[in-house]
Amino acid sequence: MDEKKIMVVDDEENLLELVSVILMEEGFDVITATNGKECLDKLKTTKPDLVLLDMMMPGMSGRETCEKIRSDPKTKDIKVVFLTVARFSETGKEILRKMNVLDYITKPFDNQDLIKRIKKLL
Amino acid sequence: MRMNIKKEISENNIIILIIPNKKYPVVLEDTVKALASAYSKLCYTSLNKPYDKLLDEFKKSNIDAGKFFFIDCVSEKISTGKNVLYVSSPRALTELNITMNKLLDTGDIQLTIFDSLSTLLAYEGSMTVIKFLHSIISAFRTYGSRCIFTCMKDDVNADTIKDLKMFADKLIEVE
């Protein structure tokens, strides 16, 4: 298959490494960022097929990062999935839909489920 | 007060109430009065006023303090009274979380008034507050209990409000 590029954004470096390994073993090209600002900076020079975004990060939250991705004409069409410990309220889920977030995966996650859901979106 | 807080909380288990600073004492008093008339087992978590002062204020406002269990994060006492638990500091978020969970675990709390997110935001960064809020909201949902978190408008920025919305059932900005 074509090597799809995924950007994983999470402030927990152990989790970032774990998710990266899982995705690379499936043949994905993986880029990482440890916060929202680094994610947006990297998106200026690279265009992943999908961004896997944590919600609760210091500095810029995942929600704010996603809003900025959507507001930039160069990045607005990138697929975004939340990978988060957060349990969203119905109001929160509606906000995700409005931001065109395709899915949200809750931590702790099942490796195979994570891969299956990402593959389905690419 | 334009909103009907009793109706709002009956339809939304978790509410964040953003109140203009100048109106805060009045809106808070009206809110507590309204809820005390509708519920019999309430918790008042105070991060900015000691238990003794709250009792005085409730008395002056003709609010039945007997319906309330209090969590006092201000007085720095260790002992517990008849209807009060003390938390060592408004910054002791883990202790506060454990205390609130213990209280919810009794099954005796129908509704909590959490006064306020402003105090938390004065001591901690917004993401720390959001993580705490997310954790405590999960506890309320687990125990099927309701909560109103209050916050002064000037103490919270637009992005934090948007992030808080992700976890609450409703965010009400009082005009």
Coordinates of N, CA, C and O in Angstrom, one line a residue, chain B residues 23-86:
Chain B
K23 N -21.8 40.9 39.4 CA -23.1 40.3 39.7 C -22.9 39.0 40.5 O -23.8 38.3 41.0
Y24 N -21.6 38.6 40.7 CA -21.3 37.2 41.2 C -22.0 36.9 42.6 O -22.7 35.9 42.7
P25 N -21.9 37.8 43.6 CA -22.5 37.5 44.9 C -24.0 37.3 44.8 O -24.6 36.4 45.4
V26 N -24.7 38.2 44.0 CA -26.1 38.1 43.9 C -26.6 36.9 43.2 O -27.5 36.2 43.6
V27 N -25.9 36.6 42.0 CA -26.3 35.5 41.2 C -26.1 34.2 42.0 O -26.9 33.3 42.0
L28 N -25.0 34.1 42.7 CA -24.7 32.9 43.5 C -25.7 32.7 44.6 O -26.2 31.6 44.8
E29 N -26.1 33.8 45.3 CA -27.1 33.7 46.4 C -28.4 33.2 45.8 O -29.0 32.3 46.3
D30 N -28.8 33.8 44.7 CA -30.1 33.4 44.0 C -30.0 32.0 43.6 O -31.0 31.2 43.7
T31 N -28.9 31.5 43.1 CA -28.7 30.1 42.6 C -28.8 29.2 43.8 O -29.6 28.2 43.8
V32 N -28.1 29.5 44.9 CA -28.1 28.6 46.1 C -29.6 28.5 46.6 O -30.1 27.5 47.0
K33 N -30.2 29.7 46.7 CA -31.6 29.8 47.2 C -32.5 28.9 46.4 O -33.3 28.1 46.9
A34 N -32.4 29.1 45.1 CA -33.3 28.3 44.2 C -33.1 26.8 44.3 O -34.1 26.1 44.4
L35 N -31.8 26.4 44.4 CA -31.5 25.0 44.4 C -31.9 24.4 45.8 O -32.3 23.3 45.9
A36 N -31.7 25.2 46.9 CA -32.1 24.7 48.2 C -33.6 24.5 48.3 O -34.0 23.7 49.2
S37 N -34.3 25.2 47.5 CA -35.8 25.1 47.6 C -36.2 23.8 46.8 O -37.4 23.4 46.9
A38 N -35.4 23.3 45.9 CA -35.7 22.2 45.0 C -35.1 20.9 45.4 O -35.6 19.8 45.1
Y39 N -34.0 20.9 46.2 CA -33.3 19.7 46.6 C -33.2 19.6 48.1 O -33.1 20.7 48.7
S40 N -33.1 18.4 48.6 CA -33.0 18.3 50.0 C -31.6 17.9 50.5 O -31.2 18.0 51.7
K41 N -30.8 17.3 49.6 CA -29.4 16.8 50.0 C -28.4 17.5 49.0 O -28.2 17.0 47.9
L42 N -27.8 18.5 49.5 CA -26.9 19.3 48.6 C -25.5 19.3 49.2 O -25.3 19.2 50.5
C43 N -24.5 19.6 48.4 CA -23.1 19.8 48.8 C -22.7 21.2 48.4 O -23.0 21.5 47.2
Y44 N -22.1 21.9 49.2 CA -21.5 23.2 48.8 C -20.0 23.1 49.0 O -19.5 23.0 50.1
T45 N -19.3 23.1 47.9 CA -17.8 23.0 48.0 C -17.3 24.4 47.8 O -17.5 25.1 46.8
S46 N -16.6 24.9 48.9 CA -16.2 26.3 48.9 C -14.7 26.4 48.8 O -14.0 25.8 49.7
L47 N -14.2 27.1 47.8 CA -12.7 27.3 47.7 C -12.3 28.7 48.1 O -11.2 29.0 48.0
N48 N -13.3 29.5 48.5 CA -12.9 30.9 48.8 C -13.6 31.4 50.1 O -13.2 32.5 50.5
K49 N -14.5 30.7 50.7 CA -15.0 31.2 52.0 C -15.1 30.1 53.0 O -15.4 28.9 52.7
P50 N -14.7 30.4 54.3 CA -14.7 29.3 55.3 C -16.1 28.9 55.7 O -17.1 29.7 55.5
Y51 N -16.2 27.7 56.2 CA -17.5 27.1 56.6 C -18.3 28.1 57.5 O -19.5 28.3 57.3
D52 N -17.6 28.6 58.5 CA -18.3 29.5 59.5 C -19.0 30.7 58.8 O -20.1 31.1 59.1
K53 N -18.2 31.3 57.9 CA -18.8 32.5 57.2 C -19.9 32.1 56.3 O -20.9 32.8 56.2
L54 N -19.8 30.9 55.7 CA -20.9 30.5 54.8 C -22.2 30.3 55.6 O -23.3 30.6 55.2
L55 N -22.0 29.7 56.8 CA -23.2 29.5 57.7 C -23.9 30.8 58.0 O -25.1 30.9 58.0
D56 N -23.1 31.8 58.3 CA -23.6 33.2 58.6 C -24.4 33.7 57.4 O -25.5 34.2 57.5
E57 N -23.8 33.5 56.2 CA -24.4 34.1 55.0 C -25.7 33.3 54.7 O -26.6 34.0 54.2
F58 N -25.7 32.0 54.9 CA -26.9 31.3 54.6 C -28.0 31.7 55.5 O -29.2 31.8 55.1
K59 N -27.6 32.0 56.8 CA -28.6 32.4 57.8 C -29.2 33.7 57.4 O -30.5 33.9 57.4
K60 N -28.4 34.7 57.0 CA -28.8 36.0 56.6 C -29.7 35.9 55.4 O -30.7 36.7 55.2
S61 N -29.5 35.0 54.5 CA -30.2 34.8 53.2 C -31.4 33.9 53.4 O -32.1 33.6 52.4
N62 N -31.7 33.4 54.6 CA -32.8 32.5 54.9 C -32.6 31.2 54.1 O -33.6 30.7 53.5
I63 N -31.4 30.7 53.9 CA -31.2 29.4 53.2 C -31.0 28.4 54.3 O -30.2 28.6 55.2
D64 N -31.7 27.3 54.2 CA -31.6 26.2 55.2 C -30.3 25.5 55.0 O -30.1 24.6 54.2
A65 N -29.3 25.8 55.9 CA -28.0 25.2 55.8 C -28.1 23.7 56.2 O -27.1 22.9 55.9
G66 N -29.1 23.3 56.8 CA -29.3 21.9 57.2 C -29.4 20.9 56.0 O -29.3 19.7 56.2
K67 N -29.8 21.5 54.9 CA -29.9 20.7 53.7 C -28.5 20.4 53.0 O -28.4 19.6 52.1
F68 N -27.5 21.1 53.5 CA -26.2 21.1 52.9 C -25.1 20.3 53.7 O -25.1 20.3 54.9
F69 N -24.3 19.7 52.9 CA -23.0 19.2 53.4 C -21.9 20.1 52.8 O -22.0 20.4 51.6
F70 N -21.0 20.5 53.6 CA -20.0 21.5 53.2 C -18.6 20.9 53.0 O -18.2 20.0 53.8
I71 N -17.9 21.3 52.0 CA -16.5 21.0 51.8 C -15.8 22.3 51.9 O -16.0 23.2 51.0
D72 N -15.0 22.5 52.9 CA -14.3 23.8 53.2 C -12.8 23.6 52.8 O -12.1 22.9 53.5
C73 N -12.4 24.3 51.8 CA -11.0 24.3 51.4 C -10.2 25.5 51.9 O -9.1 25.7 51.4
V74 N -10.8 26.3 52.8 CA -10.2 27.5 53.2 C -9.7 27.5 54.6 O -8.6 28.1 54.9
S75 N -10.4 26.9 55.5 CA -10.2 27.1 56.9 C -8.9 26.4 57.4 O -8.4 26.7 58.5
E76 N -8.3 25.5 56.7 CA -7.1 24.8 57.0 C -7.3 24.1 58.4 O -6.3 24.0 59.2
K77 N -8.4 23.5 58.6 CA -8.7 22.7 59.8 C -8.5 21.2 59.4 O -8.7 20.8 58.2
I78 N -8.2 20.4 60.4 CA -8.1 19.0 60.1 C -9.3 18.2 60.6 O -9.8 17.3 59.9
S79 N -9.9 18.7 61.7 CA -11.1 18.0 62.2 C -12.3 18.1 61.3 O -12.3 19.0 60.5
T80 N -13.2 17.3 61.5 CA -14.4 17.4 60.7 C -15.6 17.6 61.6 O -15.7 17.1 62.7
G81 N -16.5 18.5 61.1 CA -17.7 18.8 61.9 C -18.8 17.9 61.5 O -18.7 16.9 60.8
K82 N -20.0 18.2 62.0 CA -21.2 17.4 61.7 C -21.5 17.3 60.2 O -21.8 16.3 59.7
N83 N -21.5 18.5 59.6 CA -21.9 18.5 58.2 C -20.8 19.2 57.3 O -21.1 19.9 56.4
V84 N -19.5 19.0 57.7 CA -18.5 19.6 57.0 C -17.2 18.7 56.9 O -16.9 18.0 57.9
L85 N -16.6 18.8 55.8 CA -15.3 18.1 55.6 C -14.3 19.2 55.2 O -14.6 20.1 54.5
Y86 N -13.1 19.2 55.7 CA -12.1 20.2 55.4 C -11.0 19.6 54.5 O -10.6 18.5 54.6

